[in-house]
Amino acid sequence: MKLNLKRPLAFFDLETTGVNVASDRIVEISILKAMPDGTEQIKTMRINPGIPIPLESSLIHGIYDEDVSREPTFKQAGEELARFLDDCDLAGYNSNKFDIPVLMEEFLRAGIDFDIDNRHFVDVQNIFHQMEQRTLRAAYQFYCGKVIENAHSAEADIKATYEVLLAQIGRYENQEWEDKKGIVSKPVQNNIEALHKFTNLNKPVDFAARMIYNDDGVELINFGKHKGRSVEDVFQAEPSYYNWMQNGDFPLYTKRCLEQIWKRWNAKKEALRIEKQNAVKPEQTTQQQPKKVEDPKPVDNDMLQQLKMKFGK
C-alpha cells in the first residue's frame, strides 16, 4: 500500500539519555521520510548529548558515552535536521508524548527556529492502543507477521513503525469506531489529516499535556490544584501562577505556550481598560446655560437729556 500524501511524512525515532522530556537529551535520531511520489529517504545521526548517558539507558539502546564523544552536539546538527524535516508532517510511535516534545526541547535549547504550527502529527501507537492495546514489538508481530530484528535500534524501530502504519490503514480503513461519547465514525483513513485527528484525541495545547483544549477550544490546566480550570481564569484569580510555572521544572515548549496565552490575556485586559477609559459620558442636559450679554446701545440725544435731568446739569 502507498500512503496518500500531500507532502512528506517524516517517521522518526529517538534514543535518549532518559525519559524526562524537560532535561534528557538525544543520543541518536533516525528519520524515514516518506515522499508523496512513493519514494523514501532515511537519515540516521548520533548526537553528543553533552551530558553523561546513564548506564541503565545505555543497556537499553546500546549507546555509551564513548560512542558519541566525537559526534556533533544537537546545536551543531540541528540546522541540518531542521532542513531535512522542512515541510514534513511528523509521525512516530508514542511520538506525541515523547519524541516530538524531546525534539522540540532540543531545537528550543539550541535556539533553532523549528515551526510546528502547521504540521500534522500521526502517532502510530495511539491508533494501535485504541484499536488493539499492544507494544511496538507486538504491533509488528500482529500487523506485519514479523519479529523486529535489532530491537531498540532507532533505525530498526522506525522502519517497523512505518510498516505498522501501512498495515493499520489496510486493516482499519473504513472500519467503524465508537468513542467515549458514543459517536460512531471511521477514523482510520489513508489521509494524514484524519490520522492526525484520531491520534490527538486529548487535544493537548503543549506536547506534555500540562494544558489541553476543551470542546470549545479553550485552554485548560490539566494538572494540580487548578486542573480543569481555564488558564485565563487561573491568571485572573492567581496571577503569580504564571511565574510559578515559568520558573518551575516544565518543558520549554510548555512555557512557550503558556507565555502566548499570558500575552493574549494581558492584551485583552489592556484593550478592556482602554475601552472603559474612552467611554463617552452622557450629556448633562440639566446644566444651566449662561445668560447672553447684550451689546450696549449707542448714546443718543434722549439719553443725554435724561442724564441732564437726573444730575441737574
PDB file of C-alpha atoms in Angstrom:
ATOM      1  CA  MET A   1       0.000   0.000   0.000  1.00  0.00           C
ATOM      2  CA  LYS A   2       1.106   3.529  -0.766  1.00  0.00           C
ATOM      3  CA  LEU A   3       0.334   6.363   1.647  1.00  0.00           C
ATOM      4  CA  ASN A   4      -1.893   9.107   0.265  1.00  0.00           C
ATOM      5  CA  LEU A   5       0.340  12.115   0.960  1.00  0.00           C
ATOM      6  CA  LYS A   6       0.030  15.777   0.091  1.00  0.00           C
ATOM      7  CA  ARG A   7       3.503  16.486   1.484  1.00  0.00           C
ATOM      8  CA  PRO A   8       6.312  14.358   3.001  1.00  0.00           C
ATOM      9  CA  LEU A   9       5.589  12.382   6.162  1.00  0.00           C
ATOM     10  CA  ALA A  10       8.667  12.028   8.387  1.00  0.00           C
ATOM     11  CA  PHE A  11       8.674   8.995  10.676  1.00  0.00           C
ATOM     12  CA  PHE A  12      11.296   9.467  13.374  1.00  0.00           C
ATOM     13  CA  ASP A  13      12.544   7.751  16.492  1.00  0.00           C
ATOM     14  CA  LEU A  14      14.875   8.941  19.234  1.00  0.00           C
ATOM     15  CA  GLU A  15      17.282   7.209  21.571  1.00  0.00           C
ATOM     16  CA  THR A  16      17.896   9.404  24.607  1.00  0.00           C
ATOM     17  CA  THR A  17      19.710   9.703  27.919  1.00  0.00           C
ATOM     18  CA  GLY A  18      16.416   9.072  29.735  1.00  0.00           C
ATOM     19  CA  VAL A  19      12.680   9.714  29.683  1.00  0.00           C
ATOM     20  CA  ASN A  20      12.418  13.194  31.224  1.00  0.00           C
ATOM     21  CA  VAL A  21      11.184  15.446  28.398  1.00  0.00           C
ATOM     22  CA  ALA A  22      12.499  18.626  30.032  1.00  0.00           C
ATOM     23  CA  SER A  23      16.014  17.511  30.946  1.00  0.00           C
ATOM     24  CA  ASP A  24      17.087  14.421  28.977  1.00  0.00           C
ATOM     25  CA  ARG A  25      18.919  14.662  25.650  1.00  0.00           C
ATOM     26  CA  ILE A  26      19.010  12.904  22.287  1.00  0.00           C
ATOM     27  CA  VAL A  27      21.867  10.465  21.581  1.00  0.00           C
ATOM     28  CA  GLU A  28      20.539   9.115  18.274  1.00  0.00           C
ATOM     29  CA  ILE A  29      17.846  10.136  15.807  1.00  0.00           C
ATOM     30  CA  SER A  30      16.647   8.214  12.783  1.00  0.00           C
ATOM     31  CA  ILE A  31      14.218   9.665  10.252  1.00  0.00           C
ATOM     32  CA  LEU A  32      12.405   7.893   7.444  1.00  0.00           C
ATOM     33  CA  LYS A  33      10.862  10.472   5.121  1.00  0.00           C
ATOM     34  CA  ALA A  34       8.048   9.053   3.007  1.00  0.00           C
ATOM     35  CA  MET A  35       7.557  11.207  -0.095  1.00  0.00           C
ATOM     36  CA  PRO A  36       4.262  11.820  -1.960  1.00  0.00           C
ATOM     37  CA  ASP A  37       5.690  10.037  -5.021  1.00  0.00           C
ATOM     38  CA  GLY A  38       6.240   6.849  -3.001  1.00  0.00           C
ATOM     39  CA  THR A  39       9.999   7.188  -2.590  1.00  0.00           C
ATOM     40  CA  GLU A  40      11.695   7.150   0.804  1.00  0.00           C
ATOM     41  CA  GLN A  41      14.698   8.894   2.346  1.00  0.00           C
ATOM     42  CA  ILE A  42      16.440   7.800   5.560  1.00  0.00           C
ATOM     43  CA  LYS A  43      18.751   9.847   7.753  1.00  0.00           C
ATOM     44  CA  THR A  44      20.310   8.450  10.942  1.00  0.00           C
ATOM     45  CA  MET A  45      22.578  10.534  13.184  1.00  0.00           C
ATOM     46  CA  ARG A  46      24.211  10.031  16.540  1.00  0.00           C
ATOM     47  CA  ILE A  47      24.335  13.077  18.770  1.00  0.00           C
ATOM     48  CA  ASN A  48      26.701  14.031  21.575  1.00  0.00           C
ATOM     49  CA  PRO A  49      24.206  14.903  24.359  1.00  0.00           C
ATOM     50  CA  GLY A  50      26.694  16.973  26.326  1.00  0.00           C
ATOM     51  CA  ILE A  51      25.788  15.062  29.495  1.00  0.00           C
ATOM     52  CA  PRO A  52      26.683  11.534  30.689  1.00  0.00           C
ATOM     53  CA  ILE A  53      24.464   8.719  29.414  1.00  0.00           C
ATOM     54  CA  PRO A  54      23.146   6.738  32.405  1.00  0.00           C
ATOM     55  CA  LEU A  55      24.143   3.068  32.356  1.00  0.00           C
ATOM     56  CA  GLU A  56      20.514   1.931  32.548  1.00  0.00           C
ATOM     57  CA  SER A  57      19.780   3.837  29.329  1.00  0.00           C
ATOM     58  CA  SER A  58      22.886   2.530  27.582  1.00  0.00           C
ATOM     59  CA  LEU A  59      21.901  -1.040  28.452  1.00  0.00           C
ATOM     60  CA  ILE A  60      18.612  -0.498  26.589  1.00  0.00           C
ATOM     61  CA  HIS A  61      19.784   1.181  23.360  1.00  0.00           C
ATOM     62  CA  GLY A  62      23.431   0.093  23.373  1.00  0.00           C
ATOM     63  CA  ILE A  63      24.891   3.606  23.034  1.00  0.00           C
ATOM     64  CA  TYR A  64      27.594   4.569  25.546  1.00  0.00           C
ATOM     65  CA  ASP A  65      29.443   7.828  26.243  1.00  0.00           C
ATOM     66  CA  GLU A  66      32.454   6.770  24.168  1.00  0.00           C
ATOM     67  CA  ASP A  67      30.187   6.041  21.182  1.00  0.00           C
ATOM     68  CA  VAL A  68      29.087   9.673  20.929  1.00  0.00           C
ATOM     69  CA  SER A  69      32.087  11.556  22.316  1.00  0.00           C
ATOM     70  CA  ARG A  70      33.183  12.664  18.821  1.00  0.00           C
ATOM     71  CA  GLU A  71      29.691  13.135  17.386  1.00  0.00           C
ATOM     72  CA  PRO A  72      28.165  16.612  16.818  1.00  0.00           C
ATOM     73  CA  THR A  73      26.052  18.216  19.505  1.00  0.00           C
ATOM     74  CA  PHE A  74      22.428  18.970  18.705  1.00  0.00           C
ATOM     75  CA  LYS A  75      23.293  22.654  18.351  1.00  0.00           C
ATOM     76  CA  GLN A  76      25.770  21.672  15.627  1.00  0.00           C
ATOM     77  CA  ALA A  77      23.476  19.175  13.887  1.00  0.00           C
ATOM     78  CA  GLY A  78      20.133  20.878  14.449  1.00  0.00           C
ATOM     79  CA  GLU A  79      20.099  23.096  11.348  1.00  0.00           C
ATOM     80  CA  GLU A  80      20.691  20.055   9.104  1.00  0.00           C
ATOM     81  CA  LEU A  81      17.875  18.154  10.820  1.00  0.00           C
ATOM     82  CA  ALA A  82      15.524  21.155  10.543  1.00  0.00           C
ATOM     83  CA  ARG A  83      16.195  21.362   6.805  1.00  0.00           C
ATOM     84  CA  PHE A  84      15.598  17.617   6.366  1.00  0.00           C
ATOM     85  CA  LEU A  85      12.267  17.926   8.203  1.00  0.00           C
ATOM     86  CA  ASP A  86      11.217  21.105   6.393  1.00  0.00           C
ATOM     87  CA  ASP A  87       7.606  20.959   5.109  1.00  0.00           C
ATOM     88  CA  CYS A  88       7.121  17.490   6.631  1.00  0.00           C
ATOM     89  CA  ASP A  89       4.283  16.176   8.729  1.00  0.00           C
ATOM     90  CA  LEU A  90       5.621  14.105  11.638  1.00  0.00           C
ATOM     91  CA  ALA A  91       4.907  10.516  12.630  1.00  0.00           C
ATOM     92  CA  GLY A  92       6.249   8.006  15.102  1.00  0.00           C
ATOM     93  CA  TYR A  93       5.464   5.511  17.821  1.00  0.00           C
ATOM     94  CA  ASN A  94       4.486   7.320  21.048  1.00  0.00           C
ATOM     95  CA  SER A  95       5.804  10.392  19.247  1.00  0.00           C
ATOM     96  CA  ASN A  96       3.159  12.830  20.524  1.00  0.00           C
ATOM     97  CA  LYS A  97       4.057  12.189  24.167  1.00  0.00           C
ATOM     98  CA  PHE A  98       7.794  11.703  23.900  1.00  0.00           C
ATOM     99  CA  ASP A  99       9.693  12.047  20.608  1.00  0.00           C
ATOM    100  CA  ILE A 100       8.155  15.319  19.373  1.00  0.00           C
ATOM    101  CA  PRO A 101       8.351  17.043  22.802  1.00  0.00           C
ATOM    102  CA  VAL A 102      12.012  15.979  23.239  1.00  0.00           C
ATOM    103  CA  LEU A 103      12.862  17.111  19.698  1.00  0.00           C
ATOM    104  CA  MET A 104      11.195  20.490  20.309  1.00  0.00           C
ATOM    105  CA  GLU A 105      13.124  20.921  23.569  1.00  0.00           C
ATOM    106  CA  GLU A 106      16.381  20.318  21.710  1.00  0.00           C
ATOM    107  CA  PHE A 107      15.513  22.842  18.977  1.00  0.00           C
ATOM    108  CA  LEU A 108      14.497  25.449  21.555  1.00  0.00           C
ATOM    109  CA  ARG A 109      17.582  24.777  23.673  1.00  0.00           C
ATOM    110  CA  ALA A 110      19.793  25.225  20.594  1.00  0.00           C
ATOM    111  CA  GLY A 111      17.999  28.412  19.549  1.00  0.00           C
ATOM    112  CA  ILE A 112      16.905  26.895  16.226  1.00  0.00           C
ATOM    113  CA  ASP A 113      13.552  28.048  14.832  1.00  0.00           C
ATOM    114  CA  PHE A 114      11.511  24.938  14.010  1.00  0.00           C
ATOM    115  CA  ASP A 115       7.887  25.831  13.312  1.00  0.00           C
ATOM    116  CA  ILE A 116       5.367  23.074  14.050  1.00  0.00           C
ATOM    117  CA  ASP A 117       2.146  25.104  13.966  1.00  0.00           C
ATOM    118  CA  ASN A 118       1.026  23.958  10.509  1.00  0.00           C
ATOM    119  CA  ARG A 119       2.142  20.341  10.684  1.00  0.00           C
ATOM    120  CA  HIS A 120       0.111  17.185  11.252  1.00  0.00           C
ATOM    121  CA  PHE A 121       1.239  14.598  13.819  1.00  0.00           C
ATOM    122  CA  VAL A 122       0.428  10.925  13.419  1.00  0.00           C
ATOM    123  CA  ASP A 123       1.122   8.782  16.474  1.00  0.00           C
ATOM    124  CA  VAL A 124       1.037   5.153  15.361  1.00  0.00           C
ATOM    125  CA  GLN A 125       0.910   3.990  18.987  1.00  0.00           C
ATOM    126  CA  ASN A 126      -2.350   5.848  19.563  1.00  0.00           C
ATOM    127  CA  ILE A 127      -4.002   4.075  16.642  1.00  0.00           C
ATOM    128  CA  PHE A 128      -2.673   0.768  17.894  1.00  0.00           C
ATOM    129  CA  HIS A 129      -3.566   1.274  21.550  1.00  0.00           C
ATOM    130  CA  GLN A 130      -7.052   2.478  20.755  1.00  0.00           C
ATOM    131  CA  MET A 131      -7.691  -0.399  18.366  1.00  0.00           C
ATOM    132  CA  GLU A 132      -5.647  -3.270  19.831  1.00  0.00           C
ATOM    133  CA  GLN A 133      -3.731  -2.247  23.002  1.00  0.00           C
ATOM    134  CA  ARG A 134      -0.201  -3.605  22.378  1.00  0.00           C
ATOM    135  CA  THR A 135       3.537  -2.638  22.306  1.00  0.00           C
ATOM    136  CA  LEU A 136       5.597  -1.925  19.176  1.00  0.00           C
ATOM    137  CA  ARG A 137       7.063  -5.439  19.171  1.00  0.00           C
ATOM    138  CA  ALA A 138       3.583  -6.962  19.468  1.00  0.00           C
ATOM    139  CA  ALA A 139       2.203  -4.495  16.928  1.00  0.00           C
ATOM    140  CA  TYR A 140       4.832  -5.503  14.384  1.00  0.00           C
ATOM    141  CA  GLN A 141       4.111  -9.167  15.013  1.00  0.00           C
ATOM    142  CA  PHE A 142       0.338  -8.634  14.970  1.00  0.00           C
ATOM    143  CA  TYR A 143       0.059  -6.422  11.882  1.00  0.00           C
ATOM    144  CA  CYS A 144       3.058  -7.489   9.824  1.00  0.00           C
ATOM    145  CA  GLY A 145       3.651 -11.064  10.984  1.00  0.00           C
ATOM    146  CA  LYS A 146       7.319 -10.288  11.620  1.00  0.00           C
ATOM    147  CA  VAL A 147       9.766 -10.063  14.507  1.00  0.00           C
ATOM    148  CA  ILE A 148      11.810  -6.855  14.840  1.00  0.00           C
ATOM    149  CA  GLU A 149      15.457  -7.533  14.165  1.00  0.00           C
ATOM    150  CA  ASN A 150      17.850  -5.487  16.331  1.00  0.00           C
ATOM    151  CA  ALA A 151      15.075  -4.100  18.537  1.00  0.00           C
ATOM    152  CA  HIS A 152      15.782  -0.784  20.317  1.00  0.00           C
ATOM    153  CA  SER A 153      17.895   0.354  17.390  1.00  0.00           C
ATOM    154  CA  ALA A 154      16.361   3.649  16.249  1.00  0.00           C
ATOM    155  CA  GLU A 155      16.507   2.683  12.567  1.00  0.00           C
ATOM    156  CA  ALA A 156      15.021  -0.786  13.113  1.00  0.00           C
ATOM    157  CA  ASP A 157      12.241   0.628  15.284  1.00  0.00           C
ATOM    158  CA  ILE A 158      11.300   3.392  12.857  1.00  0.00           C
ATOM    159  CA  LYS A 159      11.220   1.024   9.878  1.00  0.00           C
ATOM    160  CA  ALA A 160       8.905  -1.244  11.890  1.00  0.00           C
ATOM    161  CA  THR A 161       6.732   1.748  12.816  1.00  0.00           C
ATOM    162  CA  TYR A 162       6.399   2.711   9.141  1.00  0.00           C
ATOM    163  CA  GLU A 163       5.329  -0.817   8.179  1.00  0.00           C
ATOM    164  CA  VAL A 164       2.874  -0.959  11.102  1.00  0.00           C
ATOM    165  CA  LEU A 165       1.096   2.230   9.963  1.00  0.00           C
ATOM    166  CA  LEU A 166       0.699   0.882   6.441  1.00  0.00           C
ATOM    167  CA  ALA A 167      -0.749  -2.352   7.857  1.00  0.00           C
ATOM    168  CA  GLN A 168      -3.059  -0.437  10.221  1.00  0.00           C
ATOM    169  CA  ILE A 169      -4.530   1.567   7.366  1.00  0.00           C
ATOM    170  CA  GLY A 170      -5.029  -1.604   5.351  1.00  0.00           C
ATOM    171  CA  ARG A 171      -6.738  -3.297   8.300  1.00  0.00           C
ATOM    172  CA  TYR A 172      -8.898  -0.493   9.717  1.00  0.00           C
ATOM    173  CA  GLU A 173      -9.665   1.777   6.791  1.00  0.00           C
ATOM    174  CA  ASN A 174     -13.421   2.429   6.753  1.00  0.00           C
ATOM    175  CA  GLN A 175     -13.923   0.360   9.928  1.00  0.00           C
ATOM    176  CA  GLU A 176     -16.391   1.930  12.347  1.00  0.00           C
ATOM    177  CA  TRP A 177     -15.182   3.033  15.783  1.00  0.00           C
ATOM    178  CA  GLU A 178     -17.193   4.356  18.728  1.00  0.00           C
ATOM    179  CA  ASP A 179     -15.693   6.985  21.032  1.00  0.00           C
ATOM    180  CA  LYS A 180     -16.427   7.517  24.742  1.00  0.00           C
ATOM    181  CA  LYS A 181     -19.383   9.771  23.889  1.00  0.00           C
ATOM    182  CA  GLY A 182     -20.995   7.093  21.750  1.00  0.00           C
ATOM    183  CA  ILE A 183     -20.200   8.853  18.476  1.00  0.00           C
ATOM    184  CA  VAL A 184     -19.500   6.390  15.666  1.00  0.00           C
ATOM    185  CA  SER A 185     -17.027   7.287  12.928  1.00  0.00           C
ATOM    186  CA  LYS A 186     -14.489   5.765  10.549  1.00  0.00           C
ATOM    187  CA  PRO A 187     -11.330   7.458  11.843  1.00  0.00           C
ATOM    188  CA  VAL A 188      -8.580   5.351  10.264  1.00  0.00           C
ATOM    189  CA  GLN A 189      -8.190   6.594   6.709  1.00  0.00           C
ATOM    190  CA  ASN A 190      -5.354   6.848   4.213  1.00  0.00           C
ATOM    191  CA  ASN A 191      -5.369  10.560   4.945  1.00  0.00           C
ATOM    192  CA  ILE A 192      -2.823  12.296   7.172  1.00  0.00           C
ATOM    193  CA  GLU A 193      -5.257  14.936   8.454  1.00  0.00           C
ATOM    194  CA  ALA A 194      -7.737  12.228   9.547  1.00  0.00           C
ATOM    195  CA  LEU A 195      -4.962  10.246  11.254  1.00  0.00           C
ATOM    196  CA  HIS A 196      -3.745  13.431  12.955  1.00  0.00           C
ATOM    197  CA  LYS A 197      -7.202  13.995  14.455  1.00  0.00           C
ATOM    198  CA  PHE A 198      -7.551  10.360  15.573  1.00  0.00           C
ATOM    199  CA  THR A 199      -4.133  10.206  17.238  1.00  0.00           C
ATOM    200  CA  ASN A 200      -4.547  13.562  19.025  1.00  0.00           C
ATOM    201  CA  LEU A 201      -7.879  12.948  20.757  1.00  0.00           C
ATOM    202  CA  ASN A 202      -6.822  14.613  24.024  1.00  0.00           C
ATOM    203  CA  LYS A 203      -6.254  17.950  22.242  1.00  0.00           C
ATOM    204  CA  PRO A 204      -3.088  18.984  24.108  1.00  0.00           C
ATOM    205  CA  VAL A 205      -2.013  22.619  23.990  1.00  0.00           C
ATOM    206  CA  ASP A 206       1.583  21.575  24.667  1.00  0.00           C
ATOM    207  CA  PHE A 207       3.067  18.161  23.995  1.00  0.00           C
ATOM    208  CA  ALA A 208       3.473  17.410  27.693  1.00  0.00           C
ATOM    209  CA  ALA A 209      -0.314  17.938  28.018  1.00  0.00           C
ATOM    210  CA  ARG A 210       0.063  20.243  31.008  1.00  0.00           C
ATOM    211  CA  MET A 211      -2.665  22.205  29.236  1.00  0.00           C
ATOM    212  CA  ILE A 212      -5.415  20.857  26.994  1.00  0.00           C
ATOM    213  CA  TYR A 213      -8.208  22.311  24.877  1.00  0.00           C
ATOM    214  CA  ASN A 214     -11.839  21.713  25.816  1.00  0.00           C
ATOM    215  CA  ASP A 215     -14.539  21.169  23.195  1.00  0.00           C
ATOM    216  CA  ASP A 216     -14.854  24.943  22.718  1.00  0.00           C
ATOM    217  CA  GLY A 217     -11.139  25.418  22.060  1.00  0.00           C
ATOM    218  CA  VAL A 218     -10.454  26.999  25.465  1.00  0.00           C
ATOM    219  CA  GLU A 219      -7.124  26.153  27.121  1.00  0.00           C
ATOM    220  CA  LEU A 220      -7.476  24.316  30.460  1.00  0.00           C
ATOM    221  CA  ILE A 221      -4.919  23.486  33.139  1.00  0.00           C
ATOM    222  CA  ASN A 222      -4.500  19.687  33.117  1.00  0.00           C
ATOM    223  CA  PHE A 223      -2.708  19.022  36.416  1.00  0.00           C
ATOM    224  CA  GLY A 224      -2.550  20.023  40.063  1.00  0.00           C
ATOM    225  CA  LYS A 225      -4.950  22.126  42.089  1.00  0.00           C
ATOM    226  CA  HIS A 226      -6.282  24.057  39.076  1.00  0.00           C
ATOM    227  CA  LYS A 227      -6.924  21.020  36.881  1.00  0.00           C
ATOM    228  CA  GLY A 228      -9.992  21.597  34.707  1.00  0.00           C
ATOM    229  CA  ARG A 229      -9.965  25.405  35.069  1.00  0.00           C
ATOM    230  CA  SER A 230      -9.317  27.661  32.098  1.00  0.00           C
ATOM    231  CA  VAL A 231      -5.800  29.080  32.011  1.00  0.00           C
ATOM    232  CA  GLU A 232      -7.116  32.645  31.743  1.00  0.00           C
ATOM    233  CA  ASP A 233      -9.367  32.154  34.788  1.00  0.00           C
ATOM    234  CA  VAL A 234      -6.348  30.955  36.753  1.00  0.00           C
ATOM    235  CA  PHE A 235      -4.382  34.030  35.653  1.00  0.00           C
ATOM    236  CA  GLN A 236      -7.253  36.228  36.807  1.00  0.00           C
ATOM    237  CA  ALA A 237      -7.557  34.547  40.198  1.00  0.00           C
ATOM    238  CA  GLU A 238      -3.858  33.873  40.812  1.00  0.00           C
ATOM    239  CA  PRO A 239      -1.533  35.901  38.537  1.00  0.00           C
ATOM    240  CA  SER A 240       1.548  34.522  40.321  1.00  0.00           C
ATOM    241  CA  TYR A 241       0.735  31.066  38.900  1.00  0.00           C
ATOM    242  CA  TYR A 242       2.258  32.187  35.590  1.00  0.00           C
ATOM    243  CA  ASN A 243       5.628  32.980  37.187  1.00  0.00           C
ATOM    244  CA  TRP A 244       5.497  29.763  39.192  1.00  0.00           C
ATOM    245  CA  MET A 245       5.174  27.702  36.005  1.00  0.00           C
ATOM    246  CA  GLN A 246       7.764  29.738  34.096  1.00  0.00           C
ATOM    247  CA  ASN A 247      10.294  29.189  36.891  1.00  0.00           C
ATOM    248  CA  GLY A 248       9.309  25.573  37.501  1.00  0.00           C
ATOM    249  CA  ASP A 249      10.571  22.280  36.073  1.00  0.00           C
ATOM    250  CA  PHE A 250       8.340  22.347  32.999  1.00  0.00           C
ATOM    251  CA  PRO A 251       9.350  21.739  29.361  1.00  0.00           C
ATOM    252  CA  LEU A 252      10.398  24.817  27.388  1.00  0.00           C
ATOM    253  CA  TYR A 253       7.601  24.280  24.869  1.00  0.00           C
ATOM    254  CA  THR A 254       5.042  24.216  27.694  1.00  0.00           C
ATOM    255  CA  LYS A 255       6.428  27.537  28.902  1.00  0.00           C
ATOM    256  CA  ARG A 256       6.291  28.992  25.395  1.00  0.00           C
ATOM    257  CA  CYS A 257       2.618  28.037  25.016  1.00  0.00           C
ATOM    258  CA  LEU A 258       1.878  29.451  28.476  1.00  0.00           C
ATOM    259  CA  GLU A 259       3.606  32.715  27.536  1.00  0.00           C
ATOM    260  CA  GLN A 260       1.457  33.053  24.404  1.00  0.00           C
ATOM    261  CA  ILE A 261      -1.715  32.675  26.469  1.00  0.00           C
ATOM    262  CA  TRP A 262      -0.364  35.147  29.069  1.00  0.00           C
ATOM    263  CA  LYS A 263       0.357  37.777  26.404  1.00  0.00           C
ATOM    264  CA  ARG A 264      -3.071  37.296  24.830  1.00  0.00           C
ATOM    265  CA  TRP A 265      -4.778  37.598  28.225  1.00  0.00           C
ATOM    266  CA  ASN A 266      -2.862  40.773  29.078  1.00  0.00           C
ATOM    267  CA  ALA A 267      -3.666  42.257  25.666  1.00  0.00           C
ATOM    268  CA  LYS A 268      -7.372  41.653  26.261  1.00  0.00           C
ATOM    269  CA  LYS A 269      -7.123  43.251  29.711  1.00  0.00           C
ATOM    270  CA  GLU A 270      -5.403  46.317  28.275  1.00  0.00           C
ATOM    271  CA  ALA A 271      -7.975  46.637  25.478  1.00  0.00           C
ATOM    272  CA  LEU A 272     -10.790  46.491  28.036  1.00  0.00           C
ATOM    273  CA  ARG A 273      -9.081  49.137  30.169  1.00  0.00           C
ATOM    274  CA  ILE A 274      -8.710  51.490  27.201  1.00  0.00           C
ATOM    275  CA  GLU A 275     -12.312  50.868  26.163  1.00  0.00           C
ATOM    276  CA  LYS A 276     -13.548  51.872  29.620  1.00  0.00           C
ATOM    277  CA  GLN A 277     -11.268  54.899  29.727  1.00  0.00           C
ATOM    278  CA  ASN A 278     -12.507  56.165  26.372  1.00  0.00           C
ATOM    279  CA  ALA A 279     -16.170  55.524  27.062  1.00  0.00           C
ATOM    280  CA  VAL A 280     -18.283  58.675  26.192  1.00  0.00           C
ATOM    281  CA  LYS A 281     -20.099  60.184  29.196  1.00  0.00           C
ATOM    282  CA  PRO A 282     -23.787  61.105  28.693  1.00  0.00           C
ATOM    283  CA  GLU A 283     -24.505  64.819  28.072  1.00  0.00           C
ATOM    284  CA  GLN A 284     -25.639  66.758  31.110  1.00  0.00           C
ATOM    285  CA  THR A 285     -28.901  68.154  29.736  1.00  0.00           C
ATOM    286  CA  THR A 286     -29.894  69.847  33.013  1.00  0.00           C
ATOM    287  CA  GLN A 287     -26.872  72.147  33.164  1.00  0.00           C
ATOM    288  CA  GLN A 288     -27.913  75.825  33.146  1.00  0.00           C
ATOM    289  CA  GLN A 289     -26.728  77.723  30.108  1.00  0.00           C
ATOM    290  CA  PRO A 290     -25.009  81.135  30.766  1.00  0.00           C
ATOM    291  CA  LYS A 291     -27.070  84.261  30.001  1.00  0.00           C
ATOM    292  CA  LYS A 292     -26.243  86.040  26.791  1.00  0.00           C
ATOM    293  CA  VAL A 293     -24.758  89.551  27.309  1.00  0.00           C
ATOM    294  CA  GLU A 294     -26.432  92.075  25.021  1.00  0.00           C
ATOM    295  CA  ASP A 295     -24.336  94.586  23.110  1.00  0.00           C
ATOM    296  CA  PRO A 296     -24.531  98.192  24.580  1.00  0.00           C
ATOM    297  CA  LYS A 297     -26.866 100.673  22.827  1.00  0.00           C
ATOM    298  CA  PRO A 298     -25.329 103.728  21.170  1.00  0.00           C
ATOM    299  CA  VAL A 299     -25.650 107.082  23.065  1.00  0.00           C
ATOM    300  CA  ASP A 300     -28.389 109.373  21.550  1.00  0.00           C
ATOM    301  CA  ASN A 301     -29.977 112.804  22.399  1.00  0.00           C
ATOM    302  CA  ASP A 302     -32.783 111.283  24.518  1.00  0.00           C
ATOM    303  CA  MET A 303     -30.211 109.510  26.735  1.00  0.00           C
ATOM    304  CA  LEU A 304     -28.273 112.783  27.181  1.00  0.00           C
ATOM    305  CA  GLN A 305     -31.463 114.694  28.098  1.00  0.00           C
ATOM    306  CA  GLN A 306     -32.370 112.070  30.731  1.00  0.00           C
ATOM    307  CA  LEU A 307     -28.920 112.249  32.282  1.00  0.00           C
ATOM    308  CA  LYS A 308     -29.083 116.047  32.393  1.00  0.00           C
ATOM    309  CA  MET A 309     -32.435 115.997  34.192  1.00  0.00           C
ATOM    310  CA  LYS A 310     -31.185 113.361  36.667  1.00  0.00           C
ATOM    311  CA  PHE A 311     -27.987 115.078  37.706  1.00  0.00           C
ATOM    312  CA  GLY A 312     -29.271 118.671  37.204  1.00  0.00           C
ATOM    313  CA  LYS A 313     -26.623 119.691  34.729  1.00  0.00           C
TER     314      LYS A 313
END
